[in-house]
XYZ file of C-alpha atoms in Angstrom:
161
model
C -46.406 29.853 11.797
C -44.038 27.711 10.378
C -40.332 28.345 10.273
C -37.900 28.076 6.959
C -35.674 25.758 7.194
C -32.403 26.226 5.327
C -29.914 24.254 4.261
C -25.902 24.817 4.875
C -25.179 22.417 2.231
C -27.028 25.188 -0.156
C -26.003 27.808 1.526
C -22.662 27.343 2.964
C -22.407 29.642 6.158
C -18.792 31.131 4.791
C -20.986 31.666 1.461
C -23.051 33.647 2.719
C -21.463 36.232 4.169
C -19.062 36.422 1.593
C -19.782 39.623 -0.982
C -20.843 38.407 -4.288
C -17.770 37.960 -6.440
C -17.718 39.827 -10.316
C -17.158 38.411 -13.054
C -13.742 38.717 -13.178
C -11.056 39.553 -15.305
C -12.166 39.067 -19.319
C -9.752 37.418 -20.706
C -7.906 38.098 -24.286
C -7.946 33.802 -24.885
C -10.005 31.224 -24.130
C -9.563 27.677 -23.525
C -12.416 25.107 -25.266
C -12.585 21.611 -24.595
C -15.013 19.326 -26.683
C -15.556 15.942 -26.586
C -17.954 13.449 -28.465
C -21.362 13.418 -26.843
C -21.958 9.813 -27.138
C -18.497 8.449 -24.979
C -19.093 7.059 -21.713
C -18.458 9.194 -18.150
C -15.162 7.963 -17.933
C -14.205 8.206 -21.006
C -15.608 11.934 -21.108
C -13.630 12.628 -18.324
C -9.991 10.629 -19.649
C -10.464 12.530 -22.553
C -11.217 16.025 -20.960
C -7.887 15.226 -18.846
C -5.416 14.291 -21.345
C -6.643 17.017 -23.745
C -6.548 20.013 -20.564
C -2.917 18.668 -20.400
C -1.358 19.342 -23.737
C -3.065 22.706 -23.819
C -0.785 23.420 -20.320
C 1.896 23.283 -22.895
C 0.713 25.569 -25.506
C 1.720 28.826 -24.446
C 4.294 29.824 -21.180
C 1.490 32.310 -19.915
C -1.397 29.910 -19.625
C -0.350 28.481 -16.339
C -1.535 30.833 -13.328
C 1.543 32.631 -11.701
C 1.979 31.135 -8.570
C 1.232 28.006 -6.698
C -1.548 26.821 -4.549
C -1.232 26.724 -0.334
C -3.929 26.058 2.052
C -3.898 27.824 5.552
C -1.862 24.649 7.018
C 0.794 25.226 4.624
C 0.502 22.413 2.211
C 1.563 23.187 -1.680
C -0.601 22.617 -4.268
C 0.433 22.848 -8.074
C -0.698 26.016 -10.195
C -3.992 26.413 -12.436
C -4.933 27.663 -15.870
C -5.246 30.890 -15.127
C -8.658 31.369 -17.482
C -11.813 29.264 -17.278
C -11.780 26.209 -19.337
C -15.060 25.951 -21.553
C -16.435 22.547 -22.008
C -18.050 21.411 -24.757
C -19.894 18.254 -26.380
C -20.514 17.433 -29.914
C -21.311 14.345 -32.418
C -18.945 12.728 -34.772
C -19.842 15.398 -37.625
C -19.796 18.730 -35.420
C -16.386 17.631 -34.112
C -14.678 17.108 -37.286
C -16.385 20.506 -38.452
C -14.485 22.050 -35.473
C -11.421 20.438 -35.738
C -11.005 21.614 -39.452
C -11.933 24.871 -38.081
C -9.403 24.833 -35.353
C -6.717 23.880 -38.434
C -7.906 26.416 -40.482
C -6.906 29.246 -38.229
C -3.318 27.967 -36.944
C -4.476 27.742 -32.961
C -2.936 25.020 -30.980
C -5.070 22.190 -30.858
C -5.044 18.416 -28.656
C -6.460 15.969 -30.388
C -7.913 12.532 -29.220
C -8.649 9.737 -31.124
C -10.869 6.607 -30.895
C -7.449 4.673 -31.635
C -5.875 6.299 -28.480
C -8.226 4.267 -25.975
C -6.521 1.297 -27.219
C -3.148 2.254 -26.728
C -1.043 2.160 -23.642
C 1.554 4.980 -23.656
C 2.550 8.283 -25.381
C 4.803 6.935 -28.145
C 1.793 4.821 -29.208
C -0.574 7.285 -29.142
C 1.235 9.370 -31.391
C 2.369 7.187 -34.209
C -1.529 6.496 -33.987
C -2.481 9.940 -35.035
C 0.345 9.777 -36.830
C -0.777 7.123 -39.522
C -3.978 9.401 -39.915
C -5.200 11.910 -42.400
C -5.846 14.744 -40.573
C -9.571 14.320 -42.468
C -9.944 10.549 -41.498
C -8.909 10.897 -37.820
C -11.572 9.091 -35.535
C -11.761 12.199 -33.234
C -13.167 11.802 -29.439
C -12.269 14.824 -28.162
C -10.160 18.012 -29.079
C -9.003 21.221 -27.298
C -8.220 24.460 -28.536
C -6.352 27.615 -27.094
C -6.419 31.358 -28.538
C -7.786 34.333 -29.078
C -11.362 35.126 -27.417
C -13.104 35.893 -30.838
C -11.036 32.651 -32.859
C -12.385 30.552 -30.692
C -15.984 31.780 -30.268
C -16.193 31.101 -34.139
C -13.957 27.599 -34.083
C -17.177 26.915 -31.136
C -20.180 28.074 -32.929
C -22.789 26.164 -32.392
C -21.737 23.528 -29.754
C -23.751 22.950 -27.014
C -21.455 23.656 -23.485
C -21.637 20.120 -21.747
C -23.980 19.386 -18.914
């Protein structure tokens, strides 16, 4: 007879006994983040990060309530409060979803091709700036609002991974 052997790194011993958590709160808005499928990892990621940050400034109530703080005391900063739903797409999908995103008024981040060859913020936007919202080389955009807006601003892209 042979005996199972399990893993901790699969099953983390505080995991385990841990009760199994719900779903959690639903949420009245959701936060979408898509970026162009064919950008390199760390572009993927610069993108994701720069667009997460202008929708922390979209709304007063995004931000969780309260800070972070480990057992030893350290502070850490606060969250989005809601899940952040990531999203891939080609050239032609995200320009579909961007004009949907205009369409229905929702704050939006945009990030252009143009933007990985500038160095700071004032660059960046007199770069979107010279654009047509139509022409704009888009890499990556976020949008913010209402659970059912979004959905339909997000039909039919692929979640990333």
């Amino acid at each position: 007879m042979t005996t199972p052997i399990t893993s901790p790194a699969v099953t983390p011993p505080a995991l385990a006994t841990a009760p199994a958590a719900g779903p959690g709160p639903r949420f009245e808005t959701k936060i979408a983040v898509i970026v162009r499928e064919d950008l390199a990892v760390w572009q993927k990621l610069n993108v994701t990060a720069f667009l997460a940050s202008g929708i922390a400034h979209s709304s007063d109530d995004i931000m969780g309530r309260h800070r972070y703080e480990d057992a030893s005391g350290n502070d850490y900063l606060a969250l989005f409060r809601e899940p952040v739903l990531c999203f891939t797409a080609d050239s032609g999908a995200l320009s579909r979803t961007h004009a949907r995103a205009l369409s229905r008024a929702v704050p939006t981040a945009v990030y252009t091709t143009e933007m990985f060859r500038t160095g700071n913020d004032d660059d960046n936007r007199a770069s979107v700036r010279a654009v047509a919202a139509g022409d704009l080389d888009l890499v990556g955009l976020a949008v913010y609002g209402p659970r059912n807006t979004i959905d339909k601003i997000t039909k039919g892209l692929k979640l990333h991974g």
